[in-house]
XYZ file of C-alpha atoms in Angstrom:
752
model
C 149.306 97.127 74.584
C 147.465 99.688 72.469
C 146.219 102.801 74.229
C 143.817 105.163 72.531
C 141.441 107.990 73.241
C 137.732 107.285 72.979
C 137.142 106.258 69.343
C 135.316 108.489 66.883
C 132.108 106.732 65.927
C 129.566 107.888 63.354
C 127.809 104.688 62.296
C 129.646 104.458 58.986
C 131.275 101.300 60.363
C 129.222 98.806 62.307
C 128.938 95.100 62.834
C 127.859 92.256 65.059
C 128.919 88.689 65.864
C 126.899 85.513 65.594
C 127.286 84.775 69.315
C 128.227 86.375 72.608
C 130.693 83.758 73.821
C 133.009 81.292 72.165
C 135.367 78.618 73.509
C 138.902 77.856 72.319
C 138.778 75.677 69.236
C 135.444 77.175 68.113
C 134.785 79.803 65.451
C 132.889 83.068 65.659
C 131.599 84.956 62.615
C 131.543 88.745 62.227
C 129.080 90.597 60.052
C 130.163 94.088 58.948
C 128.610 97.001 57.108
C 131.156 99.600 55.995
C 130.554 102.755 53.994
C 134.308 103.326 53.384
C 135.811 101.470 50.436
C 138.133 99.566 52.753
C 138.462 99.019 56.485
C 140.865 97.309 58.831
C 139.860 94.547 61.228
C 141.826 93.094 64.102
C 140.993 90.933 67.105
C 141.866 92.630 70.397
C 141.536 91.811 74.078
C 139.844 94.629 75.990
C 141.960 95.324 79.047
C 141.029 98.856 80.121
C 137.773 100.635 79.454
C 134.881 102.471 80.945
C 134.723 106.239 80.300
C 136.962 108.088 82.738
C 136.325 111.299 84.627
C 137.183 114.369 82.565
C 140.906 115.064 82.659
C 141.993 111.450 83.050
C 145.114 110.788 81.004
C 144.420 107.153 80.142
C 140.950 106.133 79.062
C 141.135 102.954 77.046
C 143.527 100.140 76.262
C 143.440 96.887 74.381
C 145.914 94.191 73.373
C 146.274 92.860 69.855
C 145.854 89.121 69.736
C 147.683 88.699 66.435
C 144.915 86.785 64.708
C 145.127 85.363 61.221
C 141.996 87.342 60.278
C 143.651 90.706 61.046
C 143.969 92.810 57.933
C 142.224 94.948 55.334
C 138.769 94.134 53.970
C 136.667 95.642 51.180
C 133.854 97.871 52.378
C 130.226 97.494 51.462
C 126.946 98.484 52.996
C 124.649 95.729 54.216
C 121.044 96.781 54.681
C 118.897 96.448 57.741
C 115.465 95.191 56.771
C 113.052 95.585 59.674
C 109.357 94.834 59.862
C 107.590 91.743 61.137
C 105.144 89.664 59.136
C 104.076 86.084 58.543
C 104.710 84.207 55.323
C 103.183 81.087 53.809
C 105.242 79.567 51.005
C 104.591 76.570 48.812
C 100.864 77.190 49.142
C 99.760 74.999 46.236
C 97.753 77.661 44.425
C 96.102 79.435 47.343
C 94.307 82.605 46.097
C 94.890 81.893 42.404
C 91.425 80.626 41.481
C 88.708 82.565 39.659
C 87.138 83.591 42.916
C 88.090 83.713 46.578
C 87.333 85.511 49.830
C 89.820 86.803 52.394
C 88.757 87.711 55.933
C 90.567 88.844 59.072
C 90.030 90.725 62.298
C 92.361 93.724 62.552
C 93.220 96.297 65.206
C 95.454 98.890 63.508
C 97.635 101.129 65.638
C 98.863 103.663 63.057
C 96.201 103.967 60.355
C 96.210 107.040 58.174
C 99.866 108.000 58.402
C 100.266 108.401 54.678
C 101.376 104.884 53.792
C 99.754 101.573 53.052
C 99.628 98.702 55.518
C 99.139 95.189 54.196
C 96.793 92.764 55.951
C 96.987 89.753 53.593
C 98.537 89.785 50.160
C 99.946 87.587 47.439
C 102.401 88.823 44.846
C 101.436 91.662 42.528
C 97.967 90.286 41.936
C 96.136 90.729 45.221
C 96.347 92.584 48.511
C 93.882 93.349 51.268
C 95.243 96.441 52.993
C 94.695 99.794 54.602
C 95.357 102.653 52.200
C 97.228 105.885 52.899
C 94.178 107.333 54.672
C 93.667 104.273 56.874
C 90.626 102.975 54.994
C 90.164 99.348 53.934
C 91.233 98.784 50.341
C 91.855 95.993 47.875
C 94.718 95.927 45.416
C 93.799 93.869 42.385
C 96.604 94.036 39.870
C 97.089 97.718 39.042
C 93.716 98.703 40.454
C 93.229 99.946 44.007
C 89.678 100.241 45.287
C 88.608 101.032 48.810
C 85.896 102.075 51.207
C 87.244 105.581 51.715
C 86.306 105.361 55.405
C 89.344 105.327 57.747
C 89.556 102.822 60.567
C 90.106 104.089 64.099
C 93.407 103.324 65.802
C 93.188 100.763 68.587
C 89.764 99.427 67.564
C 88.884 95.965 66.275
C 87.287 95.479 62.856
C 86.221 92.525 60.789
C 87.505 93.131 57.270
C 86.839 90.999 54.213
C 87.225 91.042 50.446
C 85.226 88.756 48.169
C 86.941 88.679 44.766
C 85.026 87.401 41.724
C 87.344 87.460 38.722
C 84.707 86.185 36.280
C 82.382 89.025 37.214
C 85.284 91.473 37.539
C 84.218 92.673 40.968
C 85.416 92.846 44.533
C 83.091 93.243 47.489
C 84.593 94.830 50.641
C 83.294 94.633 54.197
C 84.614 96.860 56.999
C 82.699 96.249 60.237
C 83.752 97.619 63.631
C 83.400 95.270 66.556
C 82.022 98.122 68.642
C 80.016 101.020 67.293
C 80.057 104.565 68.584
C 77.365 107.137 67.851
C 78.530 109.498 65.157
C 81.544 107.424 64.088
C 80.985 106.450 60.435
C 83.594 103.681 60.357
C 81.283 100.931 59.077
C 81.670 100.615 55.330
C 81.254 98.254 52.412
C 80.366 98.037 48.773
C 81.098 96.501 45.399
C 83.808 97.760 43.050
C 84.800 96.766 39.530
C 88.231 95.273 38.877
C 89.962 93.880 35.791
C 88.327 90.609 34.789
C 91.567 89.228 33.314
C 93.427 89.543 36.640
C 95.682 86.612 37.522
C 97.231 86.020 40.942
C 100.793 84.684 40.863
C 100.542 81.096 42.060
C 104.224 80.929 43.014
C 104.215 84.047 45.198
C 104.086 83.579 48.970
C 101.085 84.684 50.981
C 102.001 87.558 53.300
C 100.153 88.379 56.503
C 101.057 91.740 58.001
C 102.623 93.230 54.870
C 101.742 94.215 51.307
C 104.754 92.956 49.384
C 108.346 91.768 49.472
C 110.550 93.961 47.304
C 113.937 93.378 45.738
C 115.999 90.264 45.519
C 117.284 88.376 48.516
C 120.991 89.092 48.902
C 123.064 86.378 50.495
C 121.325 85.506 53.739
C 119.063 88.543 53.609
C 115.389 88.264 52.862
C 113.671 90.696 50.501
C 112.596 94.016 51.967
C 109.111 94.287 53.450
C 106.852 96.904 51.854
C 103.691 98.124 53.534
C 104.317 96.616 56.965
C 101.277 96.522 59.243
C 101.349 98.164 62.669
C 98.833 96.558 64.974
C 97.115 93.248 65.609
C 95.739 90.708 63.146
C 93.536 87.876 64.403
C 92.182 84.781 62.688
C 92.827 85.425 58.991
C 91.237 82.903 56.668
C 90.791 82.250 52.951
C 87.770 80.769 51.167
C 87.971 79.192 47.729
C 85.090 81.211 46.272
C 83.720 84.730 46.373
C 80.942 85.055 48.910
C 77.613 86.140 47.488
C 75.960 89.467 48.186
C 73.700 87.789 50.732
C 76.620 86.119 52.475
C 78.671 89.284 52.700
C 75.602 91.051 54.059
C 75.632 88.511 56.881
C 79.258 89.449 57.602
C 78.194 93.062 57.878
C 75.551 92.057 60.393
C 77.970 90.187 62.659
C 78.535 86.772 61.122
C 81.909 85.190 60.286
C 82.975 83.615 56.990
C 83.612 80.351 58.789
C 79.953 80.337 59.818
C 78.323 81.285 56.550
C 80.515 79.160 54.239
C 82.318 76.573 56.355
C 82.794 74.134 53.474
C 84.617 76.750 51.416
C 87.369 77.509 53.953
C 90.750 76.428 52.544
C 93.109 78.198 54.941
C 92.418 79.149 58.542
C 95.328 80.399 60.630
C 94.973 80.104 64.400
C 97.555 82.409 65.966
C 96.853 81.136 69.497
C 98.866 77.988 68.721
C 102.663 77.572 68.832
C 103.059 80.893 70.613
C 106.727 80.443 71.484
C 107.761 79.588 67.954
C 107.946 81.078 64.480
C 105.318 78.667 63.185
C 101.799 79.807 62.349
C 99.339 76.945 62.157
C 96.612 76.401 59.571
C 93.749 74.506 61.232
C 91.773 73.989 58.021
C 93.425 70.602 57.473
C 94.935 71.750 54.158
C 98.418 72.255 55.613
C 98.947 75.903 54.681
C 101.282 76.499 57.625
C 103.749 79.356 57.671
C 106.156 81.208 59.895
C 106.679 84.647 61.321
C 109.625 86.828 60.353
C 111.355 89.317 62.674
C 109.523 88.130 65.792
C 106.217 89.969 66.036
C 104.676 89.850 69.503
C 102.509 86.841 70.269
C 100.415 85.858 73.312
C 98.471 89.111 72.899
C 94.767 89.694 73.285
C 92.566 89.236 70.245
C 89.116 90.421 69.290
C 87.499 87.766 71.500
C 89.259 88.851 74.714
C 86.743 89.240 77.544
C 89.052 90.279 80.382
C 88.065 87.264 82.489
C 91.537 85.784 82.114
C 94.949 87.421 81.982
C 96.830 84.177 81.260
C 96.570 83.065 77.656
C 96.823 79.422 78.675
C 93.452 79.640 80.417
C 91.572 81.041 77.426
C 93.608 80.442 74.258
C 90.669 81.333 72.024
C 90.862 84.886 73.407
C 94.536 85.235 72.421
C 94.322 84.609 68.707
C 96.170 87.727 67.585
C 99.690 88.664 66.565
C 100.960 92.222 67.067
C 103.064 93.224 64.059
C 105.431 96.206 64.004
C 107.138 97.878 61.071
C 110.369 98.235 63.118
C 110.725 94.707 64.536
C 114.136 93.172 63.803
C 115.303 89.838 65.196
C 118.112 88.999 62.778
C 119.863 91.374 60.388
C 120.910 88.313 58.353
C 124.074 89.955 57.028
C 126.676 87.923 55.219
C 129.822 87.204 57.283
C 132.826 89.400 56.558
C 135.277 87.048 58.297
C 135.382 84.187 60.793
C 137.810 83.861 63.679
C 138.862 80.476 65.010
C 139.800 80.915 68.656
C 143.222 79.412 69.436
C 143.434 76.735 72.102
C 145.700 78.889 74.280
C 143.730 82.157 74.166
C 142.846 83.228 77.744
C 139.255 83.752 78.717
C 138.262 87.417 78.731
C 136.483 90.257 76.969
C 137.467 90.692 73.330
C 136.366 92.589 70.270
C 136.771 92.748 66.546
C 138.119 96.274 66.166
C 136.953 97.829 62.896
C 138.669 101.015 61.722
C 138.860 103.308 58.734
C 140.021 106.921 58.399
C 140.040 107.564 62.132
C 136.670 105.918 62.774
C 136.335 102.827 64.935
C 133.777 100.324 66.068
C 134.229 97.449 68.507
C 132.195 94.284 68.013
C 132.341 92.836 71.518
C 132.474 89.122 72.323
C 133.726 86.925 75.145
C 136.110 84.004 75.147
C 134.983 81.519 77.764
C 137.083 78.579 78.957
C 136.879 75.228 77.145
C 133.441 73.701 77.569
C 133.116 71.506 80.595
C 135.984 73.016 82.575
C 137.355 76.149 84.227
C 140.770 77.715 83.772
C 140.620 79.972 86.840
C 138.965 80.008 90.266
C 137.189 83.337 89.656
C 134.409 83.832 87.110
C 133.050 87.147 85.883
C 129.406 86.732 84.841
C 128.866 89.090 81.896
C 125.306 90.460 81.920
C 124.627 89.820 78.249
C 120.836 89.831 78.688
C 121.076 93.325 80.173
C 123.526 94.478 77.499
C 120.910 93.428 74.941
C 118.061 95.092 76.846
C 119.779 98.503 76.648
C 121.239 98.034 73.174
C 120.514 100.913 70.784
C 118.545 102.820 73.418
C 117.318 106.195 72.197
C 118.062 109.201 74.378
C 115.931 112.281 75.073
C 118.247 115.082 76.302
C 115.441 117.193 77.783
C 114.073 114.253 79.749
C 117.586 113.297 80.836
C 118.280 116.774 82.204
C 115.028 116.569 84.165
C 115.923 113.145 85.611
C 119.532 113.864 86.473
C 119.508 117.500 87.488
C 122.601 118.096 85.360
C 122.571 121.384 83.434
C 124.437 119.641 80.646
C 123.848 116.009 79.764
C 126.807 114.277 78.178
C 125.609 112.148 75.313
C 127.887 109.580 73.764
C 128.888 110.491 70.239
C 127.011 107.492 68.804
C 123.681 108.418 70.441
C 122.526 110.875 67.728
C 123.142 108.241 65.048
C 121.150 105.670 67.047
C 118.302 108.168 67.221
C 118.409 108.818 63.491
C 118.338 105.092 62.700
C 115.866 104.019 65.374
C 113.458 102.677 62.773
C 115.781 100.031 61.378
C 118.487 99.262 63.979
C 116.135 97.371 66.261
C 115.055 99.242 69.371
C 115.985 98.658 72.998
C 113.615 97.242 75.595
C 113.374 100.797 76.976
C 111.859 102.284 73.856
C 108.497 102.246 72.146
C 107.774 100.916 68.696
C 106.742 103.399 66.029
C 103.112 102.659 66.941
C 103.627 103.555 70.606
C 103.601 100.027 72.009
C 106.447 98.822 74.210
C 109.361 96.841 72.788
C 109.169 93.337 74.315
C 111.770 91.518 72.179
C 115.432 92.302 71.622
C 118.049 90.404 69.627
C 121.826 90.182 69.593
C 121.934 89.422 65.854
C 122.132 93.031 64.766
C 124.515 95.919 65.432
C 124.422 97.009 69.095
C 126.111 100.365 68.761
C 126.264 101.274 72.449
C 127.821 97.975 73.569
C 131.261 99.546 73.497
C 134.141 99.636 76.003
C 133.951 103.426 76.514
C 130.249 104.215 75.976
C 129.027 107.136 78.122
C 125.665 107.051 79.919
C 123.657 110.062 81.027
C 122.382 108.649 84.344
C 125.949 108.192 85.561
C 127.010 111.708 84.642
C 128.721 110.504 81.486
C 130.162 107.419 83.161
C 129.984 103.779 82.122
C 126.845 101.677 81.873
C 126.261 97.988 81.280
C 129.245 96.700 79.285
C 131.264 99.918 79.452
C 130.658 100.007 83.214
C 131.705 96.385 83.573
C 134.984 97.331 81.918
C 135.810 99.208 85.149
C 135.696 95.862 86.960
C 137.700 93.967 84.334
C 140.271 96.767 84.383
C 140.492 96.474 88.196
C 140.925 92.691 88.063
C 143.817 93.198 85.640
C 145.391 95.836 87.880
C 145.132 93.562 90.930
C 146.676 90.643 89.091
C 143.544 88.501 89.484
C 143.154 85.853 86.792
C 139.560 85.165 85.858
C 137.302 83.395 83.374
C 134.359 85.052 81.666
C 130.990 83.354 81.406
C 127.811 84.982 80.114
C 124.110 85.080 80.884
C 123.551 83.027 77.744
C 125.953 80.361 79.012
C 124.365 80.288 82.460
C 120.828 80.108 81.072
C 121.793 77.095 78.972
C 124.118 75.218 81.349
C 122.788 76.027 84.806
C 124.471 75.532 88.145
C 127.096 73.076 86.872
C 128.729 75.983 85.071
C 129.010 77.941 88.335
C 130.200 75.051 90.485
C 133.524 75.060 88.668
C 134.375 78.362 90.375
C 135.227 79.340 93.926
C 133.901 82.869 93.421
C 131.484 84.402 90.902
C 131.453 88.177 90.334
C 128.598 90.061 88.736
C 128.993 93.327 86.904
C 127.367 96.664 87.654
C 123.812 95.927 86.485
C 122.604 92.304 86.092
C 119.003 93.524 85.762
C 117.528 90.968 83.331
C 117.658 87.314 84.390
C 115.784 84.160 83.487
C 114.330 81.660 85.928
C 117.024 79.221 84.896
C 119.686 81.747 85.880
C 118.079 82.488 89.244
C 117.792 78.767 89.962
C 121.465 78.268 89.158
C 122.683 81.209 91.264
C 120.513 80.147 94.201
C 121.722 76.543 94.013
C 125.301 77.775 93.780
C 125.155 79.966 96.890
C 123.122 77.399 98.845
C 125.730 74.696 98.240
C 128.883 76.563 99.195
C 129.315 78.963 96.292
C 130.545 82.485 96.891
C 128.885 85.376 95.122
C 130.019 88.992 94.872
C 127.150 91.107 93.586
C 128.999 94.260 92.555
C 126.117 96.235 91.140
C 122.662 97.668 91.639
C 119.121 96.936 90.441
C 120.012 93.339 89.732
C 117.854 90.229 89.309
C 114.832 92.453 88.641
C 112.930 91.673 85.420
C 111.548 88.272 84.430
C 113.300 87.377 81.179
C 112.717 84.439 78.853
C 114.466 83.151 75.749
C 112.534 82.198 72.621
C 113.216 78.464 72.146
C 113.648 78.513 68.371
C 115.441 81.884 68.458
C 117.973 81.717 71.311
C 119.348 85.069 70.165
C 116.078 86.774 71.205
C 114.945 87.531 74.757
C 111.409 88.490 75.752
C 110.042 90.603 78.586
C 106.643 91.863 79.664
C 106.736 94.980 81.840
C 103.422 94.206 83.522
C 101.674 97.001 85.383
C 104.086 97.586 88.256
C 107.737 98.342 88.762
C 109.969 101.182 87.684
C 109.471 100.828 83.959
C 109.697 102.568 80.618
C 106.295 101.312 79.439
C 103.454 99.107 80.650
C 102.130 95.927 79.104
C 98.726 96.017 77.455
C 95.816 94.695 79.518
C 95.900 90.907 79.563
C 99.389 90.770 78.063
C 101.521 90.361 81.179
C 102.378 86.710 80.466
C 105.243 85.708 78.203
C 104.644 83.549 75.169
C 105.745 80.485 77.162
C 103.115 81.232 79.819
C 105.437 82.592 82.505
C 104.093 85.618 84.385
C 106.202 88.594 83.391
C 107.073 91.756 85.255
C 109.207 91.781 88.398
C 110.716 88.713 90.008
C 109.641 90.077 93.415
C 106.009 89.661 92.350
C 106.700 85.971 91.819
C 108.113 85.587 95.325
C 111.729 85.887 94.169
C 112.772 89.365 95.284
C 116.513 90.031 94.770
C 116.961 90.177 98.545
C 116.449 86.405 98.697
C 119.535 85.807 96.560
C 121.779 88.811 97.161
C 120.506 90.296 100.437
C 119.586 93.580 98.736
C 117.138 94.649 96.046
C 116.227 97.703 94.005
C 114.953 100.581 96.124
C 115.712 103.949 94.461
C 116.850 105.624 91.263
C 117.899 109.116 90.375
C 120.391 111.619 89.087
C 122.654 114.307 90.402
C 125.969 113.512 92.071
C 126.591 110.012 93.364
C 127.407 109.811 97.067
C 129.511 107.824 99.548
C 128.518 105.130 102.029
C 128.900 105.540 105.795
C 129.792 102.543 107.940
C 127.238 101.212 110.403
C 127.945 99.628 113.809
C 127.731 96.237 112.032
C 131.018 97.072 110.297
C 132.721 96.361 113.637
C 131.204 92.884 113.907
C 134.002 90.283 114.078
C 132.361 88.407 111.189
C 133.109 91.398 108.964
C 136.549 92.295 110.244
C 138.243 90.998 107.091
C 136.186 93.308 104.890
C 137.573 96.466 106.468
C 141.218 95.502 106.873
C 143.236 98.600 105.989
C 140.093 100.778 105.906
C 139.115 103.421 108.450
C 135.493 102.705 109.268
C 134.934 106.342 110.258
C 135.790 107.642 106.786
C 133.317 107.916 103.896
C 133.406 104.908 101.590
C 133.567 105.979 97.958
C 133.273 109.771 97.946
C 134.885 109.645 94.475
C 134.427 107.830 91.205
C 134.047 107.918 87.441
C 130.252 107.569 87.652
C 128.744 110.691 89.138
C 131.650 111.282 91.514
C 130.684 108.626 94.070
C 130.212 104.925 94.718
C 126.481 105.000 95.559
C 124.359 106.275 92.719
C 122.277 105.865 89.557
C 120.264 102.879 90.851
C 120.644 101.515 94.371
C 119.511 98.523 96.450
C 118.631 98.080 100.123
C 118.393 95.194 102.560
C 114.893 94.284 103.735
C 114.077 91.207 105.828
C 110.423 91.350 104.732
C 111.568 90.786 101.141
C 114.007 87.998 101.927
C 117.231 89.445 103.311
C 118.532 86.711 105.642
C 118.056 87.603 109.312
C 121.758 87.125 110.036
C 122.902 89.424 107.207
C 125.110 92.341 108.197
C 124.407 95.765 106.695
C 127.950 97.089 106.934
C 127.550 100.519 105.369
C 124.756 102.590 103.884
C 124.223 105.734 101.859
C 121.009 106.591 103.719
C 120.656 110.332 104.161
C 123.333 111.113 101.571
C 121.126 111.366 98.443
C 119.280 114.410 97.155
C 115.610 114.439 96.226
C 116.570 113.701 92.641
C 116.735 110.151 93.999
C 113.237 108.744 94.420
C 111.848 105.627 96.055
C 110.794 102.948 93.528
C 107.173 103.106 92.421
C 106.420 99.439 93.173
C 106.713 100.212 96.884
C 104.614 103.386 96.945
C 101.024 102.217 97.157
C 99.372 105.640 97.095
C 100.344 109.090 95.901
C 102.264 110.797 98.676
C 105.141 113.157 99.244
C 108.361 112.417 101.048
C 109.772 109.810 98.658
C 113.030 111.615 97.891
C 116.494 110.973 99.245
C 116.375 113.692 101.899
C 113.189 112.323 103.493
C 112.696 108.642 102.667
C 114.739 106.149 104.686
C 114.378 103.545 101.927
C 116.389 105.667 99.471
C 119.799 104.162 100.121
C 122.437 101.672 99.020
C 123.324 98.991 101.572
C 126.680 97.217 101.672
C 125.710 93.730 102.863
C 127.387 90.448 103.824
C 126.023 87.079 104.920
C 126.906 83.409 105.029
C 124.969 80.659 103.236
C 124.838 76.893 103.853
C 127.880 74.667 103.311
C 130.381 77.507 103.551
C 128.823 79.804 100.965
C 129.249 83.568 101.230
C 127.483 86.554 99.637
C 128.752 90.136 99.476
C 126.580 92.816 97.850
C 127.283 96.489 97.267
C 123.804 97.590 96.209
C 124.890 100.290 93.752
C 125.459 100.514 90.033
C 128.226 103.078 90.567
C 130.426 101.026 92.939
C 132.660 99.649 90.183
C 133.158 103.159 88.781
C 135.115 104.027 91.935
C 137.595 101.129 91.783
C 140.292 102.880 89.735
C 140.371 106.150 91.683
C 143.840 107.265 92.794
C 145.588 104.520 90.890
C 143.357 101.811 92.465
C 144.498 102.898 95.952
C 141.211 103.725 97.667
C 138.766 102.231 100.142
C 136.317 100.906 97.516
C 139.158 99.030 95.846
C 140.521 97.801 99.173
C 137.152 96.495 100.388
C 136.522 94.711 97.092
C 139.976 93.144 97.167
C 139.598 92.100 100.812
C 136.348 90.315 100.042
C 137.645 88.611 96.914
C 140.827 87.330 98.600
C 138.836 86.033 101.573
C 136.200 84.381 99.378
C 138.987 82.572 97.515
C 140.228 80.966 100.753
C 138.641 77.496 100.961
C 139.402 77.265 104.674
C 137.145 80.217 105.509
C 133.575 79.157 106.190
């Protein structure tokens, strides 16, 4: 057993794995970027984690596995190359004739920020772009000509360039879809270019970028230059330069496809294949391509009327792609080493521990049991979708002090580095892109620097959150001598209820917030057919989450226009690319109360608080839960997260939302919270006072128990901070005792 203080982390060492979970007999690859000349790597099992209350003597422990890959490795920095775009390769000479026309509809979101933004380009010869001022421009070889009239952010424009190499001219059209009095953003004209210009026939066509720079290294693609922020809709290419009369028609409201239909040689319809990388050319010439770094699809285009909010009902109105210069769906680093998991390695939480000169980084992964079977009767369901959702979240200390009420907010030591590198690390689902739009995609194939066993989180007073919070539970299971398997959200999404049916009891972690429909179906089937679920967290089963079918490492969300959220979806963009309505599961008739008996009701800062037992705690059905516990004493007036068991984000029972009528609310924190805790916005229909913890009865965490058909049982704690109280006083406390009582009882097959 290796015990260590919280590791020093500066970002000079970082890595990621090619998967979350791996079975014995399978291999997992680790990608590493290291500024030091050499670093050490070793595979460890994570046995004790979660940041402890100040003054605790033991904070973290892990066990060396003794893997063949342990040892020293040469350092080397691997770049992160963000920015989404679409690419068409093998185009058979597209854009390399003596004349051609390029047209697109564009809605830029960051024009005029002092850098170029490519719309459609090919090699060094040609590029239709916005220049440093935000005006439409054409790059023809070394020449750059433009309208000199900046486009407005968030407005749609038809833009076109008719290039006549024999005449040595380019004609530009910049026409706003909607005109405003006094806004001189309509522009056009004819400019001279070099008549001997040649466009590189072997270069790919880029949409959403100006150029690809540098050589591909290993698995990495070249670096994107001039990434476009905003939407591009319906780009097309004609095999000749439109005449002056034809371009005049474009300026008056026509489209190239109307004025020269026979000349169209490439016509990309972005409303097709929305779930996939593919972009489809509907010209019949086969100039198909693919997106890189997962730009956002199923977004409104220039034809959107507002009559439909589901892209499946009006696909022609959803012909746009929203590109971002900070999208990143796969870092594509070369593997540093691969670890083949031995057949006898127990299921659990593991990491590749990277170290050099006192710095450390833990690349977390999970060993699941052999596929098709279980090793133990208890399964811990690791909330990998939620870990991803919060990965690399950027913190705002001033805002955090306002939310929590703490005079000092304890940032983790890696948070400043995450903030400095927010443009290339890949942002969390709680952040905005550089253009101010919400981040709807997140990937596990890049460094996730806050998925660490001791990461500190501001909302819990410097306690654990997501994976580091779940380490409190894994630590407690170890201390109680409970053997368990680990399965992940990814596993459950893919394998469904058959994965769960191998276990007598399934435990969640502190915050299973992001779940797919497949996961909800599996958990519901499990509990309805005799399965036993211990929901040991808060704000769970909340956001609709989908997985991109050709990129299973990427999850997608849409925040919609309701719910306690970091950003709101754009109008008409509430549906996922696969057509599922996004937002909250409760707005699709699947409130968390239907599965777990409780659902999200309040969030806030300040000290966490205890529960108080209700008269239902004396019900004979619940007698086993309180064995060895005085029901008159506060439950959890201690803990590593905020000093109590009920805090950060809490859930309540509510029969109107699906809590079973026979459920017992055994204890509650009602009346214990300060006004820093506020009722969730989705339940406050009009602006009114009295929504804080001292006045609103719905601001509470409810400890709940109920039976399900065929001998199933569900126990829910309704608080993110519950697991942070398990280790108090050497695991001898009422939170620990209640949790143990429930687990032991749920493991008894004779209890129904």
